[in-house]
């Protein structure tokens, strides 16, 4: 079986997947340390996971909304020309799309969806060339890497600060 992913993209995907797992573990460990009772920590962790899913579907639909509709010409999987394009009447605006894309890349569930899909939507990139934010596989993977490492550091530093002052049983 042959894959379409190059070795650098595959290795970045594996690294990002490991970092997303560490983000999940950091969040769940942080919540479990705050709520020392196992029942409450489990309930809170499940609620957090449900919130992540809701955020991923809501902001994911905004982030993937194209600015333009139209037709393109492709040869060998590469866009050669944009035949016509017209504005999307349901486009929420550039600022809302940028905020939605940042939220999508900052939640672990959305990061998982982005890593799993890894579909480089060339038609969106070609039609939205003036609004291209994280359109290539490399840009998406690098953004996930940065967001994951930042979240891991923030959650663990916050945990160290809180739990250094709290007496553990």
mmCIF file of C-alpha atoms in Angstrom, residues 29-144:
data_model
loop_
_atom_site.group_PDB
_atom_site.id
_atom_site.type_symbol
_atom_site.label_atom_id
_atom_site.label_comp_id
_atom_site.label_asym_id
_atom_site.label_seq_id
_atom_site.Cartn_x
_atom_site.Cartn_y
_atom_site.Cartn_z
ATOM 1 C CA UNK A 29 -4.235 14.766 35.261
ATOM 2 C CA UNK A 30 -4.724 18.426 36.198
ATOM 3 C CA UNK A 31 -8.470 17.926 36.725
ATOM 4 C CA UNK A 32 -7.902 14.685 38.628
ATOM 5 C CA UNK A 33 -5.466 16.421 40.970
ATOM 6 C CA UNK A 34 -7.897 19.279 41.635
ATOM 7 C CA UNK A 35 -10.807 16.934 42.393
ATOM 8 C CA UNK A 36 -9.286 14.270 44.591
ATOM 9 C CA UNK A 37 -12.470 12.176 44.485
ATOM 10 C CA UNK A 38 -12.406 9.824 41.497
ATOM 11 C CA UNK A 39 -16.105 10.166 40.701
ATOM 12 C CA UNK A 40 -16.003 13.946 40.406
ATOM 13 C CA UNK A 41 -12.812 13.981 38.393
ATOM 14 C CA UNK A 42 -14.244 11.428 35.962
ATOM 15 C CA UNK A 43 -17.450 13.407 35.521
ATOM 16 C CA UNK A 44 -15.575 16.694 35.004
ATOM 17 C CA UNK A 45 -13.181 15.065 32.518
ATOM 18 C CA UNK A 46 -16.084 13.644 30.494
ATOM 19 C CA UNK A 47 -17.785 17.049 30.489
ATOM 20 C CA UNK A 48 -14.551 18.676 29.298
ATOM 21 C CA UNK A 49 -14.280 16.122 26.493
ATOM 22 C CA UNK A 50 -17.883 16.793 25.428
ATOM 23 C CA UNK A 51 -17.176 20.545 25.450
ATOM 24 C CA UNK A 52 -14.136 19.943 23.235
ATOM 25 C CA UNK A 53 -16.299 17.987 20.764
ATOM 26 C CA UNK A 54 -18.956 20.702 20.674
ATOM 27 C CA UNK A 55 -16.304 23.391 20.170
ATOM 28 C CA UNK A 56 -14.680 21.372 17.395
ATOM 29 C CA UNK A 57 -17.890 20.989 15.423
ATOM 30 C CA UNK A 58 -19.086 24.562 15.940
ATOM 31 C CA UNK A 59 -15.823 26.376 15.249
ATOM 32 C CA UNK A 60 -14.731 23.782 12.682
ATOM 33 C CA UNK A 61 -17.711 24.605 10.496
ATOM 34 C CA UNK A 62 -16.874 28.322 10.712
ATOM 35 C CA UNK A 63 -13.171 27.723 10.016
ATOM 36 C CA UNK A 64 -13.896 25.626 6.910
ATOM 37 C CA UNK A 65 -16.421 28.055 5.409
ATOM 38 C CA UNK A 66 -15.002 29.174 2.046
ATOM 39 C CA UNK A 67 -14.811 32.853 1.181
ATOM 40 C CA UNK A 68 -15.532 32.114 -2.463
ATOM 41 C CA UNK A 69 -17.302 29.442 -4.453
ATOM 42 C CA UNK A 70 -16.253 28.678 -7.957
ATOM 43 C CA UNK A 71 -14.629 26.309 -10.366
ATOM 44 C CA UNK A 72 -10.988 25.382 -10.806
ATOM 45 C CA UNK A 73 -9.008 23.419 -13.343
ATOM 46 C CA UNK A 74 -6.745 20.661 -12.004
ATOM 47 C CA UNK A 75 -4.074 18.615 -13.720
ATOM 48 C CA UNK A 76 -2.307 15.792 -11.896
ATOM 49 C CA UNK A 77 -3.839 16.918 -8.612
ATOM 50 C CA UNK A 78 -2.477 20.462 -8.903
ATOM 51 C CA UNK A 79 -4.560 23.568 -9.509
ATOM 52 C CA UNK A 80 -3.657 25.123 -12.839
ATOM 53 C CA UNK A 81 -6.323 27.827 -13.130
ATOM 54 C CA UNK A 82 -9.276 29.376 -11.374
ATOM 55 C CA UNK A 83 -12.038 29.460 -13.980
ATOM 56 C CA UNK A 84 -14.504 31.599 -12.061
ATOM 57 C CA UNK A 85 -15.215 32.531 -8.497
ATOM 58 C CA UNK A 86 -17.985 34.346 -6.727
ATOM 59 C CA UNK A 87 -18.445 35.398 -3.079
ATOM 60 C CA UNK A 88 -19.978 33.018 -0.571
ATOM 61 C CA UNK A 89 -23.100 34.718 0.838
ATOM 62 C CA UNK A 90 -22.748 32.759 4.109
ATOM 63 C CA UNK A 91 -19.114 33.712 4.742
ATOM 64 C CA UNK A 92 -18.855 34.925 8.373
ATOM 65 C CA UNK A 93 -15.974 37.350 7.779
ATOM 66 C CA UNK A 94 -12.184 37.213 7.870
ATOM 67 C CA UNK A 95 -11.837 37.937 11.585
ATOM 68 C CA UNK A 96 -14.355 35.289 12.619
ATOM 69 C CA UNK A 97 -12.655 32.720 10.395
ATOM 70 C CA UNK A 98 -9.211 33.567 11.851
ATOM 71 C CA UNK A 99 -10.529 33.281 15.411
ATOM 72 C CA UNK A 100 -12.296 30.012 14.566
ATOM 73 C CA UNK A 101 -9.137 28.562 13.010
ATOM 74 C CA UNK A 102 -7.111 29.487 16.084
ATOM 75 C CA UNK A 103 -9.704 27.901 18.380
ATOM 76 C CA UNK A 104 -9.834 24.823 16.163
ATOM 77 C CA UNK A 105 -6.069 24.406 16.339
ATOM 78 C CA UNK A 106 -5.984 24.965 20.097
ATOM 79 C CA UNK A 107 -8.445 22.249 21.158
ATOM 80 C CA UNK A 108 -7.105 18.683 21.278
ATOM 81 C CA UNK A 109 -10.151 17.138 19.570
ATOM 82 C CA UNK A 110 -9.789 19.481 16.591
ATOM 83 C CA UNK A 111 -6.068 18.819 16.489
ATOM 84 C CA UNK A 112 -6.836 15.101 16.230
ATOM 85 C CA UNK A 113 -9.325 15.705 13.426
ATOM 86 C CA UNK A 114 -6.784 17.861 11.569
ATOM 87 C CA UNK A 115 -4.061 15.227 11.904
ATOM 88 C CA UNK A 116 -6.374 12.416 10.846
ATOM 89 C CA UNK A 117 -7.775 14.200 7.827
ATOM 90 C CA UNK A 118 -4.539 15.727 6.493
ATOM 91 C CA UNK A 119 -6.443 16.547 3.330
ATOM 92 C CA UNK A 120 -4.818 19.448 1.554
ATOM 93 C CA UNK A 121 -7.858 21.138 0.077
ATOM 94 C CA UNK A 122 -6.261 22.694 -2.980
ATOM 95 C CA UNK A 123 -9.560 24.046 -4.266
ATOM 96 C CA UNK A 124 -10.048 26.123 -1.087
ATOM 97 C CA UNK A 125 -6.460 27.335 -1.267
ATOM 98 C CA UNK A 126 -6.810 28.351 -4.880
ATOM 99 C CA UNK A 127 -10.082 30.191 -4.404
ATOM 100 C CA UNK A 128 -9.148 31.768 -1.060
ATOM 101 C CA UNK A 129 -5.640 32.882 -1.963
ATOM 102 C CA UNK A 130 -6.138 36.272 -0.301
ATOM 103 C CA UNK A 131 -7.341 34.621 2.930
ATOM 104 C CA UNK A 132 -4.942 31.679 3.106
ATOM 105 C CA UNK A 133 -4.469 30.818 6.785
ATOM 106 C CA UNK A 134 -2.980 27.401 7.544
ATOM 107 C CA UNK A 135 -3.908 25.882 4.189
ATOM 108 C CA UNK A 136 -1.002 23.511 3.578
ATOM 109 C CA UNK A 137 -0.278 20.317 5.456
ATOM 110 C CA UNK A 138 3.037 21.673 6.733
ATOM 111 C CA UNK A 139 1.430 24.859 8.108
ATOM 112 C CA UNK A 140 -1.304 22.898 9.867
ATOM 113 C CA UNK A 141 1.171 20.458 11.419
ATOM 114 C CA UNK A 142 3.507 23.235 12.575
ATOM 115 C CA UNK A 143 0.590 25.160 14.096
ATOM 116 C CA UNK A 144 -0.593 22.033 15.927
#
